Coordinates of C-alpha atoms and ligand atoms in Angstrom, one line a residue:
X1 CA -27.3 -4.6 8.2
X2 CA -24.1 -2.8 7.5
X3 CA -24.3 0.8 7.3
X4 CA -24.2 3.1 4.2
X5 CA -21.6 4.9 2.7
X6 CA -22.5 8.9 3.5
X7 CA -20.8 12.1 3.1
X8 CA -19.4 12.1 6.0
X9 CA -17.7 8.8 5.9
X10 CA -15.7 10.7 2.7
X11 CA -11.9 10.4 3.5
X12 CA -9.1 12.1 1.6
X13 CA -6.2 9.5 3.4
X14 CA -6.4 6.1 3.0
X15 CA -3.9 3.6 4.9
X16 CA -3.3 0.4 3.1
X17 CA -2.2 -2.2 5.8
X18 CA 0.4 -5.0 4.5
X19 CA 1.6 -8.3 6.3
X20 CA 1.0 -7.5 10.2
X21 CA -1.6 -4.3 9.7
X22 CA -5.0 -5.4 10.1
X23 CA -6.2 -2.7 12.1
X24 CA -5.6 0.8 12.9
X25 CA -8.5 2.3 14.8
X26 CA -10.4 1.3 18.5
X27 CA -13.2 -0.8 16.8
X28 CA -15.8 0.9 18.7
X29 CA -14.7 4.1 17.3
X30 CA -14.7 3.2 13.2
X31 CA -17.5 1.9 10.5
X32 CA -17.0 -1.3 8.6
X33 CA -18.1 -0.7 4.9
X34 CA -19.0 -3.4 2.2
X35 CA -17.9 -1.5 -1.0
X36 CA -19.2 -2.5 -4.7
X37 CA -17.1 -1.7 -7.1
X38 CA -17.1 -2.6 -10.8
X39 CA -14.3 -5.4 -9.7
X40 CA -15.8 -7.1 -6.8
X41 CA -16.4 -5.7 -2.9
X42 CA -13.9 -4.0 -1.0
X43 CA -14.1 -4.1 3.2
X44 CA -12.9 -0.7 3.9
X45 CA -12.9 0.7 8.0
X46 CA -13.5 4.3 8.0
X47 CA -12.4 6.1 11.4
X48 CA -10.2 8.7 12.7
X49 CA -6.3 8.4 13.5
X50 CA -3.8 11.4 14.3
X51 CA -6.7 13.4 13.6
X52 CA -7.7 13.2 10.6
X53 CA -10.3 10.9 9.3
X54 CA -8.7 8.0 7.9
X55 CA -10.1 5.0 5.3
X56 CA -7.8 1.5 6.0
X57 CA -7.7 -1.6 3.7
X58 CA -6.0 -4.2 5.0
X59 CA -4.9 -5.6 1.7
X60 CA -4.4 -9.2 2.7
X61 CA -7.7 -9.2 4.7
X62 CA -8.4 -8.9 8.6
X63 CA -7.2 -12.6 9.0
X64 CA -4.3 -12.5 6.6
X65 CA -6.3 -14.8 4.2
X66 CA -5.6 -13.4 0.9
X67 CA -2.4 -14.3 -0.8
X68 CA -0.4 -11.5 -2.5
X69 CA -1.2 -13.2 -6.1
X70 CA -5.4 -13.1 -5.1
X71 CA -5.4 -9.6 -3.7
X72 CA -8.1 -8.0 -5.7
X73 CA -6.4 -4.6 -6.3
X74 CA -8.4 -3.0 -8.7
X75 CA -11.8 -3.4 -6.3
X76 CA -9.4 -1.8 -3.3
X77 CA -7.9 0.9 -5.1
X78 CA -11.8 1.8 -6.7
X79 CA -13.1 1.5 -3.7
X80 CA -10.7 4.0 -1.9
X81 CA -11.0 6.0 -5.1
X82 CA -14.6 6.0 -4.8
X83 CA -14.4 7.6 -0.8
X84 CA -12.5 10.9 -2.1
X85 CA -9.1 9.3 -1.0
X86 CA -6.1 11.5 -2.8
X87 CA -3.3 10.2 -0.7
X88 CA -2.5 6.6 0.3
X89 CA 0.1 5.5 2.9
X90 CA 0.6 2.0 1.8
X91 CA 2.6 -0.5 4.3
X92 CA 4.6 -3.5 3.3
X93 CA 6.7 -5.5 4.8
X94 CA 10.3 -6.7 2.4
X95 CA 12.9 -8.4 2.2
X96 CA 16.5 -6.9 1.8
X97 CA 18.8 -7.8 -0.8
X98 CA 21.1 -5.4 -0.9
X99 CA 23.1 -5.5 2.5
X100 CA 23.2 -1.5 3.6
X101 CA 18.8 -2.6 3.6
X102 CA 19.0 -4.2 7.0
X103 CA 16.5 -5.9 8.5
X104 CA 14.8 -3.5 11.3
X105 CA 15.0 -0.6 8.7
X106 CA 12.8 1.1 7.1
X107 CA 12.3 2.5 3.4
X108 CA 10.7 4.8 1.4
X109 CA 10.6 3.1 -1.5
X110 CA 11.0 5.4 -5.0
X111 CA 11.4 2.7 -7.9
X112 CA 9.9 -0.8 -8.4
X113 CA 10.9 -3.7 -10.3
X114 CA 7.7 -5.5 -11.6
X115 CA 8.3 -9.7 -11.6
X116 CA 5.0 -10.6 -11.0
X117 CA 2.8 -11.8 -14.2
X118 CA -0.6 -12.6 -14.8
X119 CA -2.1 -9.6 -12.4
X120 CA -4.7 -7.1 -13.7
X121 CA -2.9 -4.0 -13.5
X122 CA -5.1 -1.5 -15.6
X123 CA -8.5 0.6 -15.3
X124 CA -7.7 1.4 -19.2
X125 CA -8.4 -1.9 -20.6
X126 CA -11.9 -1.0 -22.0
X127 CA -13.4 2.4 -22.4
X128 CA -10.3 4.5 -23.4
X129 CA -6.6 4.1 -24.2
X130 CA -4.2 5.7 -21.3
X131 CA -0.7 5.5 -20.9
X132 CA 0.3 6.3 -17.4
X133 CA 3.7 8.1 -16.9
X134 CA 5.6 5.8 -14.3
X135 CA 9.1 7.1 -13.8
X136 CA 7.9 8.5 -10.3
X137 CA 5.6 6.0 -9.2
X138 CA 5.2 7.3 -5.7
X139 CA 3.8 10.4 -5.1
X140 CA 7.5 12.4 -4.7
X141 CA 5.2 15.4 -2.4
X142 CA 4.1 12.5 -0.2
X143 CA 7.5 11.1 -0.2
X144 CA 9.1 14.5 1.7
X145 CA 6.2 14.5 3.4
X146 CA 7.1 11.0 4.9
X147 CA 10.7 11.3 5.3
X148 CA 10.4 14.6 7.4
X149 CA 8.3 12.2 9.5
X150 CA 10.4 10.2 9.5
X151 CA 13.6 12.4 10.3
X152 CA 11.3 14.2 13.3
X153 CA 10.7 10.7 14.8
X154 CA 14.7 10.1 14.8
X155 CA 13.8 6.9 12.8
X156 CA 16.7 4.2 11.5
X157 CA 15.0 4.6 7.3
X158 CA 16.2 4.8 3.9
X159 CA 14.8 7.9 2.3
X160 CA 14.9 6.0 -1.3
X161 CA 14.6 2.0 -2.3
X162 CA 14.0 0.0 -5.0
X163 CA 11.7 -2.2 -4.6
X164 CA 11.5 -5.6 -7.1
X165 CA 8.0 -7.3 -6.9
X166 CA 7.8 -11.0 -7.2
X167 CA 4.5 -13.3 -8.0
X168 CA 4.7 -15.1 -4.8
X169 CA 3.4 -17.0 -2.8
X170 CA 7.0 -18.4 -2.7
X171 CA 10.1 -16.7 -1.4
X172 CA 12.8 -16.1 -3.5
X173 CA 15.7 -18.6 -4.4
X174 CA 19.0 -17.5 -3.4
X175 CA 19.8 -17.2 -7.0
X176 CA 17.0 -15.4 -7.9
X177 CA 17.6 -13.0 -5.0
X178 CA 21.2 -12.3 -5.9
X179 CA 20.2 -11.6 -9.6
X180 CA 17.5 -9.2 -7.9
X181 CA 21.0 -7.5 -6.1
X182 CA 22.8 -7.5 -9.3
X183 CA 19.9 -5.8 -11.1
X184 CA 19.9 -2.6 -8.4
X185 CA 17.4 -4.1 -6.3
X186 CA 17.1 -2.7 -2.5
X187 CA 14.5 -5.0 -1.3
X188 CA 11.8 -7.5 -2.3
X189 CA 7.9 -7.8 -2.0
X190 CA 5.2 -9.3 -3.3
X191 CA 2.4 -6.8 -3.2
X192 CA 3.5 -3.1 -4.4
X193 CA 2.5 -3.6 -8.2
X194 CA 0.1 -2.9 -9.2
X195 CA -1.1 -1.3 -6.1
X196 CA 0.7 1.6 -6.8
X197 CA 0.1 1.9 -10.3
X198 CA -3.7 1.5 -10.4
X199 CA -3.5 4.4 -7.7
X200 CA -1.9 6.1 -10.2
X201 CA -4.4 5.5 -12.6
X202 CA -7.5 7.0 -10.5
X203 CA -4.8 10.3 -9.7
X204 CA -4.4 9.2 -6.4
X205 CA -0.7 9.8 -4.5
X206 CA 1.2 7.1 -2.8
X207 CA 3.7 7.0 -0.4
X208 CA 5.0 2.9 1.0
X209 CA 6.7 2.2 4.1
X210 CA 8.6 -0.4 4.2
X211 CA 9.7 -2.3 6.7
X212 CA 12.6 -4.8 6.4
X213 CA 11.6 -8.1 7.9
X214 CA 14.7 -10.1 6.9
X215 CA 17.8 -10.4 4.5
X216 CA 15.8 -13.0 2.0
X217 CA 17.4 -15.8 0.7
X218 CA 20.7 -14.5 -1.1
X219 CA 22.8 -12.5 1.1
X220 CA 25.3 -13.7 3.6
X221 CA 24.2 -15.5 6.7
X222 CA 22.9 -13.0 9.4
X223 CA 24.0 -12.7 13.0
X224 CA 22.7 -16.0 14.7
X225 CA 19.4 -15.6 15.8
X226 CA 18.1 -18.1 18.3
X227 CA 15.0 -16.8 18.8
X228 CA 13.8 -18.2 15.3
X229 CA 14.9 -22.0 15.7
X230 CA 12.6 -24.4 16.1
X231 CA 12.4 -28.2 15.2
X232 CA 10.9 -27.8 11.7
X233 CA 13.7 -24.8 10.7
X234 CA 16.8 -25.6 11.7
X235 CA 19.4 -23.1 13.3
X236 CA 21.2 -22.5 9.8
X237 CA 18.3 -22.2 7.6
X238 CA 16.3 -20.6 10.4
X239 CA 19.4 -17.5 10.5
X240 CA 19.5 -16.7 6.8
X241 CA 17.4 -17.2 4.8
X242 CA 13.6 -15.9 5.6
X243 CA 10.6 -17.6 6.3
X244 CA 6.8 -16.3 6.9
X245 CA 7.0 -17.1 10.6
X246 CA 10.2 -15.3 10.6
X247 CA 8.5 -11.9 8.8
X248 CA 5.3 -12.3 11.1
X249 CA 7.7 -12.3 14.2
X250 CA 9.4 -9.4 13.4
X251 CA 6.6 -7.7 12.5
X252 CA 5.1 -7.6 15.7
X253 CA 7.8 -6.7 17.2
X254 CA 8.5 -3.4 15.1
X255 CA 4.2 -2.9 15.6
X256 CA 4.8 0.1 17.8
X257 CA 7.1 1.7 14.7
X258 CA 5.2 1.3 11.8
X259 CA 2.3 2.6 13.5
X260 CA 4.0 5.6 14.7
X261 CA 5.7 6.6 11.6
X262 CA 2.1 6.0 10.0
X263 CA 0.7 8.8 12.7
X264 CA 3.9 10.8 12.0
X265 CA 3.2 11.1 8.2
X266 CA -0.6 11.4 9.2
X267 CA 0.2 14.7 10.8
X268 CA 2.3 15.9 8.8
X269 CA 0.3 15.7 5.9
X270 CA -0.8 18.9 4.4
X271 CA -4.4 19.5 4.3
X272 CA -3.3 21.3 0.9
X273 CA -2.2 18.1 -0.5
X274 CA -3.3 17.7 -4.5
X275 CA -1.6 14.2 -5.8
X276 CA -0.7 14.6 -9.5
X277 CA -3.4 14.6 -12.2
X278 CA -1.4 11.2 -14.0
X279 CA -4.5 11.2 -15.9
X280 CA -7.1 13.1 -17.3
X281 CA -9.6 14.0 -14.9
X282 CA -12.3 13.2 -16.9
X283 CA -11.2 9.9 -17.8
X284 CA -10.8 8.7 -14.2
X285 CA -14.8 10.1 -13.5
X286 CA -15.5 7.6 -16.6
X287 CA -14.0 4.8 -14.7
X288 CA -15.4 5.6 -11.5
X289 CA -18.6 6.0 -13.4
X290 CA -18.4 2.6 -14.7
X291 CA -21.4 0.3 -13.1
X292 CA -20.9 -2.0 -10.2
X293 CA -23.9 -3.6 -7.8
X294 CA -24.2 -1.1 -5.3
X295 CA -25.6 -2.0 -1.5
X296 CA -28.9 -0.5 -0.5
X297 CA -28.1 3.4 1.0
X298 CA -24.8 3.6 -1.0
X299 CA -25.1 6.8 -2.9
X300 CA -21.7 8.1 -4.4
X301 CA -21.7 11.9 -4.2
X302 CA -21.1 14.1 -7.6
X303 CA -17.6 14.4 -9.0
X304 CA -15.7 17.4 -9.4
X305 CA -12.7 17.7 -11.3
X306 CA -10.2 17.8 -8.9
X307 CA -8.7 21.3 -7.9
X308 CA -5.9 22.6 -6.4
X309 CA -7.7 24.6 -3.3
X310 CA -6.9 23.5 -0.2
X311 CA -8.8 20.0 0.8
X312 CA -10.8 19.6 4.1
X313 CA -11.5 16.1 6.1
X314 CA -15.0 17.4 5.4
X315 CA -18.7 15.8 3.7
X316 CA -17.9 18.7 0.6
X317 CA -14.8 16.9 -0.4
X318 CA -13.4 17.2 -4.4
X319 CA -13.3 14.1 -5.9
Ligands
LIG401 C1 4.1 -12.8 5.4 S1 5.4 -13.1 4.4 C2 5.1 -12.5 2.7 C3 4.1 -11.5 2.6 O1 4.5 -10.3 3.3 C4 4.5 -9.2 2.5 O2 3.2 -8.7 2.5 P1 2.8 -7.1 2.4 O3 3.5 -6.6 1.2 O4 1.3 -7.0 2.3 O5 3.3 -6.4 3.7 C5 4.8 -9.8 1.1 O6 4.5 -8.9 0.1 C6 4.0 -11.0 1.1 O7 2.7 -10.8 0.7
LIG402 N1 12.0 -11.9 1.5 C1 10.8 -11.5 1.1 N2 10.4 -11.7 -0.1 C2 9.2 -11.3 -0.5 N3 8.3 -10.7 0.3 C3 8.7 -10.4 1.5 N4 8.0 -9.8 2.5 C4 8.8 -9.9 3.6 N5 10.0 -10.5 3.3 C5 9.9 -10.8 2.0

Protein backbone atom coordinates (compact mmCIF):
# COMPACT_ATOMS: atom_id res chain seq x y z
CA UNK A 1 0.00 0.00 0.00
CA UNK A 2 1.25 3.49 -0.73
CA UNK A 3 1.90 5.56 2.15
CA UNK A 4 -0.19 8.40 3.57
CA UNK A 5 0.11 11.92 3.24
CA UNK A 6 1.38 13.28 6.92
CA UNK A 7 2.52 16.48 8.24
CA UNK A 8 5.72 15.94 7.66
CA UNK A 9 5.48 15.15 4.07
CA UNK A 10 4.04 19.12 3.91
CA UNK A 11 6.34 20.97 1.41
CA UNK A 12 6.28 24.74 0.78
CA UNK A 13 8.51 24.21 -2.97
CA UNK A 14 7.15 22.28 -5.44
CA UNK A 15 9.34 21.47 -8.81
CA UNK A 16 7.15 20.88 -11.79
CA UNK A 17 9.37 18.72 -14.18
CA UNK A 18 8.73 19.42 -18.13
CA UNK A 19 9.91 17.35 -21.23
CA UNK A 20 13.30 15.52 -19.92
CA UNK A 21 12.50 15.96 -15.85
CA UNK A 22 11.11 12.91 -14.55
CA UNK A 23 13.01 12.76 -11.48
CA UNK A 24 14.79 14.80 -9.10
CA UNK A 25 15.54 12.92 -5.91
CA UNK A 26 17.68 9.31 -5.14
CA UNK A 27 14.48 7.06 -5.16
CA UNK A 28 15.46 5.45 -2.04
CA UNK A 29 15.50 8.74 -0.44
CA UNK A 30 11.73 10.24 -1.48
CA UNK A 31 7.91 8.99 -1.01
CA UNK A 32 5.64 8.38 -3.95
CA UNK A 33 2.13 9.79 -3.09
CA UNK A 34 -1.32 9.01 -4.88
CA UNK A 35 -3.07 12.37 -4.40
CA UNK A 36 -7.17 12.71 -4.71
CA UNK A 37 -8.07 15.73 -5.71
CA UNK A 38 -11.58 17.02 -6.65
CA UNK A 39 -10.11 16.69 -10.47
CA UNK A 40 -8.66 13.23 -10.57
CA UNK A 41 -5.13 11.76 -8.81
CA UNK A 42 -1.97 13.46 -8.88
CA UNK A 43 1.49 11.19 -8.42
CA UNK A 44 3.54 13.67 -6.48
CA UNK A 45 7.37 12.45 -4.99
CA UNK A 46 7.98 14.21 -1.86
CA UNK A 47 11.88 14.27 -0.84
CA UNK A 48 14.65 16.57 -0.15
CA UNK A 49 16.92 18.56 -2.79
CA UNK A 50 19.41 21.50 -1.98
CA UNK A 51 18.07 21.18 1.40
CA UNK A 52 14.97 21.93 1.53
CA UNK A 53 12.16 19.48 1.33
CA UNK A 54 10.98 19.50 -2.11
CA UNK A 55 7.28 18.11 -3.75
CA UNK A 56 8.01 17.18 -7.84
CA UNK A 57 5.37 16.57 -10.50
CA UNK A 58 6.53 15.50 -13.46
CA UNK A 59 3.84 17.01 -15.52
CA UNK A 60 3.99 14.69 -18.54
CA UNK A 61 4.32 11.57 -16.24
CA UNK A 62 7.49 9.43 -15.23
CA UNK A 63 7.37 7.86 -18.79
CA UNK A 64 6.57 10.95 -20.76
CA UNK A 65 3.10 9.48 -21.54
CA UNK A 66 0.88 12.34 -21.18
CA UNK A 67 0.59 14.76 -24.07
CA UNK A 68 0.60 18.49 -23.31
CA UNK A 69 -3.24 18.77 -24.41
CA UNK A 70 -4.14 15.61 -21.63
CA UNK A 71 -2.06 16.98 -18.77
CA UNK A 72 -4.54 17.17 -16.03
CA UNK A 73 -3.53 20.54 -14.58
CA UNK A 74 -6.08 21.38 -12.31
CA UNK A 75 -5.56 17.70 -10.22
CA UNK A 76 -1.51 18.78 -10.24
CA UNK A 77 -1.79 22.20 -9.26
CA UNK A 78 -4.64 21.02 -6.29
CA UNK A 79 -2.60 18.53 -5.42
CA UNK A 80 0.59 20.68 -4.86
CA UNK A 81 -1.87 23.20 -3.37
CA UNK A 82 -3.10 20.72 -1.05
CA UNK A 83 0.84 19.87 0.39
CA UNK A 84 1.32 23.69 1.65
CA UNK A 85 3.36 24.43 -1.66
CA UNK A 86 3.63 28.48 -1.99
CA UNK A 87 6.35 28.50 -4.59
CA UNK A 88 6.63 26.43 -7.74
CA UNK A 89 9.73 26.16 -10.05
CA UNK A 90 8.17 24.92 -13.12
CA UNK A 91 10.60 23.59 -16.10
CA UNK A 92 9.86 23.56 -19.74
CA UNK A 93 11.52 23.02 -22.44
CA UNK A 94 10.75 25.82 -25.88
CA UNK A 95 11.26 26.60 -28.84
CA UNK A 96 12.76 29.96 -30.02
CA UNK A 97 11.38 32.22 -32.42
CA UNK A 98 12.86 35.15 -31.95
CA UNK A 99 16.66 34.77 -33.02
CA UNK A 100 18.63 36.64 -29.93
CA UNK A 101 16.50 33.14 -27.97
CA UNK A 102 19.09 30.70 -29.04
CA UNK A 103 18.89 27.28 -28.60
CA UNK A 104 21.17 26.29 -25.44
CA UNK A 105 19.67 29.31 -23.58
CA UNK A 106 17.85 29.70 -21.06
CA UNK A 107 14.76 32.03 -19.93
CA UNK A 108 12.94 33.34 -17.37
CA UNK A 109 9.89 33.68 -18.84
CA UNK A 110 7.60 37.05 -17.71
CA UNK A 111 4.63 37.08 -20.26
CA UNK A 112 2.62 34.32 -22.12
CA UNK A 113 0.73 34.16 -25.10
CA UNK A 114 -2.26 31.74 -24.65
CA UNK A 115 -3.08 29.63 -28.23
CA UNK A 116 -4.14 26.70 -26.84
CA UNK A 117 -8.19 26.13 -26.65
CA UNK A 118 -10.36 23.71 -25.15
CA UNK A 119 -8.19 23.40 -21.65
CA UNK A 120 -9.80 23.76 -18.23
CA UNK A 121 -8.07 26.64 -16.98
CA UNK A 122 -10.22 27.78 -13.86
CA UNK A 123 -10.91 26.64 -10.05
CA UNK A 124 -13.76 29.55 -10.33
CA UNK A 125 -16.10 27.82 -12.53
CA UNK A 126 -18.58 26.84 -9.76
CA UNK A 127 -18.74 28.01 -6.24
CA UNK A 128 -17.76 31.72 -6.65
CA UNK A 129 -16.98 34.27 -9.38
CA UNK A 130 -12.98 35.32 -9.39
CA UNK A 131 -11.19 37.31 -11.78
CA UNK A 132 -7.53 36.76 -11.41
CA UNK A 133 -5.15 39.70 -12.12
CA UNK A 134 -2.70 38.33 -14.88
CA UNK A 135 -0.42 41.10 -16.02
CA UNK A 136 2.44 39.37 -13.87
CA UNK A 137 1.81 35.96 -14.21
CA UNK A 138 4.99 34.75 -12.64
CA UNK A 139 5.67 35.30 -9.31
CA UNK A 140 8.09 38.69 -10.05
CA UNK A 141 9.85 37.90 -6.09
CA UNK A 142 10.56 34.39 -7.48
CA UNK A 143 11.68 35.71 -10.69
CA UNK A 144 14.83 37.84 -8.91
CA UNK A 145 15.12 35.17 -6.90
CA UNK A 146 15.93 32.95 -9.98
CA UNK A 147 17.89 35.28 -11.99
CA UNK A 148 20.39 35.91 -9.05
CA UNK A 149 20.70 32.21 -9.43
CA UNK A 150 21.07 32.34 -12.33
CA UNK A 151 23.77 35.24 -12.54
CA UNK A 152 25.78 33.43 -9.45
CA UNK A 153 26.00 30.21 -11.58
CA UNK A 154 27.50 32.45 -14.62
CA UNK A 155 24.66 30.96 -16.65
CA UNK A 156 24.09 31.89 -20.66
CA UNK A 157 19.84 33.13 -19.69
CA UNK A 158 17.44 35.61 -20.59
CA UNK A 159 16.21 37.40 -17.49
CA UNK A 160 12.66 38.08 -19.39
CA UNK A 161 10.66 35.95 -22.33
CA UNK A 162 7.57 35.82 -23.73
CA UNK A 163 6.39 32.76 -23.98
CA UNK A 164 3.29 31.92 -26.72
CA UNK A 165 1.57 28.56 -25.78
CA UNK A 166 0.21 26.37 -28.56
CA UNK A 167 -2.43 23.24 -28.27
CA UNK A 168 -0.04 20.83 -29.50
CA UNK A 169 0.71 17.92 -29.95
CA UNK A 170 1.93 19.35 -33.33
CA UNK A 171 4.84 21.62 -33.83
CA UNK A 172 4.32 24.84 -35.27
CA UNK A 173 4.19 25.66 -39.14
CA UNK A 174 6.76 27.97 -40.26
CA UNK A 175 4.03 30.40 -40.81
CA UNK A 176 2.54 30.10 -37.78
CA UNK A 177 5.92 30.48 -36.06
CA UNK A 178 6.80 33.65 -37.93
CA UNK A 179 3.41 35.18 -37.02
CA UNK A 180 4.31 34.07 -33.31
CA UNK A 181 7.74 36.43 -34.08
CA UNK A 182 5.77 39.18 -35.45
CA UNK A 183 3.40 39.18 -32.52
CA UNK A 184 6.52 39.68 -29.79
CA UNK A 185 6.90 36.13 -29.20
CA UNK A 186 10.38 34.98 -27.54
CA UNK A 187 9.76 31.36 -27.55
CA UNK A 188 7.11 28.65 -27.89
CA UNK A 189 5.60 25.81 -25.66
CA UNK A 190 2.92 23.76 -25.18
CA UNK A 191 2.42 23.38 -21.52
CA UNK A 192 2.77 26.85 -19.46
CA UNK A 193 -1.03 27.80 -19.61
CA UNK A 194 -2.85 27.16 -17.62
CA UNK A 195 -0.26 25.81 -15.34
CA UNK A 196 0.65 29.03 -14.32
CA UNK A 197 -2.60 30.56 -13.98
CA UNK A 198 -4.39 27.82 -11.94
CA UNK A 199 -1.29 28.39 -9.55
CA UNK A 200 -2.27 31.62 -9.46
CA UNK A 201 -5.60 30.81 -8.60
CA UNK A 202 -4.76 28.68 -5.31
CA UNK A 203 -2.12 31.99 -4.38
CA UNK A 204 0.68 29.93 -5.21
CA UNK A 205 4.06 31.75 -6.88
CA UNK A 206 5.68 30.60 -9.96
CA UNK A 207 8.85 30.96 -11.49
CA UNK A 208 9.58 28.73 -15.29
CA UNK A 209 12.80 27.87 -16.60
CA UNK A 210 13.07 27.58 -19.85
CA UNK A 211 15.31 25.91 -21.75
CA UNK A 212 15.65 26.47 -25.46
CA UNK A 213 15.71 23.09 -27.29
CA UNK A 214 15.67 24.47 -30.91
CA UNK A 215 14.90 27.46 -33.25
CA UNK A 216 11.18 25.93 -34.26
CA UNK A 217 10.03 25.91 -37.55
CA UNK A 218 10.28 29.69 -38.77
CA UNK A 219 13.56 31.06 -38.36
CA UNK A 220 16.51 30.76 -40.62
CA UNK A 221 18.25 27.49 -41.00
CA UNK A 222 20.62 26.84 -37.99
CA UNK A 223 24.35 25.93 -38.22
CA UNK A 224 24.37 22.34 -39.78
CA UNK A 225 24.07 19.85 -37.23
CA UNK A 226 25.05 16.33 -38.11
CA UNK A 227 24.41 14.85 -35.12
CA UNK A 228 20.54 15.05 -35.78
CA UNK A 229 20.40 13.28 -39.37
CA UNK A 230 19.11 10.19 -39.72
CA UNK A 231 17.38 8.27 -42.58
CA UNK A 232 13.75 9.25 -41.68
CA UNK A 233 14.91 13.30 -41.20
CA UNK A 234 16.89 14.40 -43.71
CA UNK A 235 20.02 16.68 -43.27
CA UNK A 236 17.87 19.98 -44.21
CA UNK A 237 14.80 19.38 -42.43
CA UNK A 238 16.81 17.64 -39.62
CA UNK A 239 18.94 21.41 -39.20
CA UNK A 240 15.99 23.71 -39.02
CA UNK A 241 13.22 23.03 -38.25
CA UNK A 242 12.68 21.01 -34.75
CA UNK A 243 11.53 17.68 -34.15
CA UNK A 244 10.71 15.70 -30.65
CA UNK A 245 13.83 13.56 -31.07
CA UNK A 246 15.65 16.69 -31.71
CA UNK A 247 14.15 18.50 -28.15
CA UNK A 248 14.72 15.01 -26.28
CA UNK A 249 18.43 15.04 -27.43
CA UNK A 250 19.16 18.31 -26.40
CA UNK A 251 17.57 17.91 -23.34
CA UNK A 252 19.80 15.44 -22.07
CA UNK A 253 22.48 16.93 -22.97
CA UNK A 254 21.77 20.40 -21.01
CA UNK A 255 20.46 17.65 -17.90
CA UNK A 256 23.37 18.69 -15.72
CA UNK A 257 22.10 22.63 -16.20
CA UNK A 258 18.65 22.59 -15.61
CA UNK A 259 19.22 20.64 -12.65
CA UNK A 260 21.72 22.92 -11.28
CA UNK A 261 19.95 26.15 -11.92
CA UNK A 262 16.91 24.26 -10.19
CA UNK A 263 19.36 23.69 -6.96
CA UNK A 264 20.67 27.31 -7.46
CA UNK A 265 17.08 28.82 -7.16
CA UNK A 266 16.38 26.13 -4.40
CA UNK A 267 18.96 27.78 -2.28
CA UNK A 268 18.40 30.81 -2.84
CA UNK A 269 14.99 30.79 -1.97
CA UNK A 270 14.02 32.76 0.98
CA UNK A 271 12.55 30.80 3.72
CA UNK A 272 10.45 34.24 4.10
CA UNK A 273 8.99 33.74 0.80
CA UNK A 274 4.94 34.75 0.85
CA UNK A 275 3.69 34.41 -3.10
CA UNK A 276 0.94 37.06 -3.61
CA UNK A 277 -2.58 36.68 -2.18
CA UNK A 278 -4.08 36.85 -6.23
CA UNK A 279 -7.03 35.77 -4.48
CA UNK A 280 -8.98 35.87 -1.50
CA UNK A 281 -7.69 33.58 0.97
CA UNK A 282 -10.81 32.38 1.93
CA UNK A 283 -11.98 31.60 -1.47
CA UNK A 284 -8.92 29.41 -2.25
CA UNK A 285 -9.73 27.32 1.43
CA UNK A 286 -13.33 26.92 -0.40
CA UNK A 287 -11.75 25.32 -3.32
CA UNK A 288 -9.42 23.27 -1.51
CA UNK A 289 -12.27 22.34 0.60
CA UNK A 290 -14.21 21.11 -2.24
CA UNK A 291 -14.69 17.10 -1.89
CA UNK A 292 -12.47 14.65 -3.77
CA UNK A 293 -12.11 10.58 -2.82
CA UNK A 294 -9.45 10.60 -0.55
CA UNK A 295 -7.02 7.34 -0.05
CA UNK A 296 -7.20 5.64 3.32
CA UNK A 297 -4.61 7.66 5.95
CA UNK A 298 -4.86 10.94 3.87
CA UNK A 299 -5.84 13.55 6.33
CA UNK A 300 -5.32 17.14 5.06
CA UNK A 301 -4.21 19.30 8.00
CA UNK A 302 -6.32 22.67 9.06
CA UNK A 303 -6.01 25.81 6.89
CA UNK A 304 -4.77 28.97 7.95
CA UNK A 305 -5.07 32.05 6.18
CA UNK A 306 -1.82 32.53 4.88
CA UNK A 307 0.51 35.01 6.71
CA UNK A 308 3.40 36.85 6.08
CA UNK A 309 5.76 35.43 9.05
CA UNK A 310 8.49 33.74 8.00
CA UNK A 311 7.75 29.98 6.59
CA UNK A 312 9.65 26.85 7.85
CA UNK A 313 10.19 23.38 5.78
CA UNK A 314 8.33 22.19 8.94
CA UNK A 315 4.92 19.65 9.84
CA UNK A 316 3.30 23.45 11.34
CA UNK A 317 3.34 24.87 7.84
CA UNK A 318 0.50 27.92 6.87
CA UNK A 319 -1.54 26.87 4.28
C1 LIG B 1 9.09 16.75 -26.41
S1 LIG B 1 8.73 17.95 -27.58
C2 LIG B 1 7.31 18.90 -27.08
C3 LIG B 1 6.98 18.91 -25.63
O1 LIG B 1 8.10 19.49 -24.93
C4 LIG B 1 7.64 20.56 -24.13
O2 LIG B 1 7.25 19.99 -22.89
P1 LIG B 1 7.38 20.75 -21.47
O3 LIG B 1 6.75 22.09 -21.65
O4 LIG B 1 6.63 19.91 -20.51
O5 LIG B 1 8.85 20.83 -21.16
C5 LIG B 1 6.47 21.10 -24.94
O6 LIG B 1 5.63 21.93 -24.18
C6 LIG B 1 5.81 19.84 -25.40
O7 LIG B 1 4.93 19.32 -24.43
N1 LIG C 1 9.41 24.32 -31.04
C1 LIG C 1 8.64 23.96 -30.01
N2 LIG C 1 7.32 24.18 -30.04
C2 LIG C 1 6.54 23.83 -28.99
N3 LIG C 1 7.01 23.24 -27.89
C3 LIG C 1 8.32 23.00 -27.83
N4 LIG C 1 9.07 22.43 -26.87
C4 LIG C 1 10.34 22.41 -27.31
N5 LIG C 1 10.44 22.96 -28.53
C5 LIG C 1 9.18 23.34 -28.87
Amino acid sequence: MEPAVTPSDLAQIAVIGGSGLYQLFAPDESTVHEIATPYGSASVTIGQRAGRRVAFLPRHGTGHSVAPHLINYRANIWALASLGVKAIISSAAVGGVNPEYPPGMLVVTDQFIDRTSGRPDTFYDRGSVQHLSAADPFDPMLRRVAVEALEALGELFAPTGTVVIIQGPRFSTRAESLWFRAAGADIVNMTQYPEVVLASELNMGTVNLSFVTDADAGLSPLEPDPGAETAAAPADSATDAVTADLVFRRLREAQPRILAAIDGILRALPQSFAPRPLIAPEQVRAVLEREVQHHPGFELPPLNPPTSQAHGDTASVQR
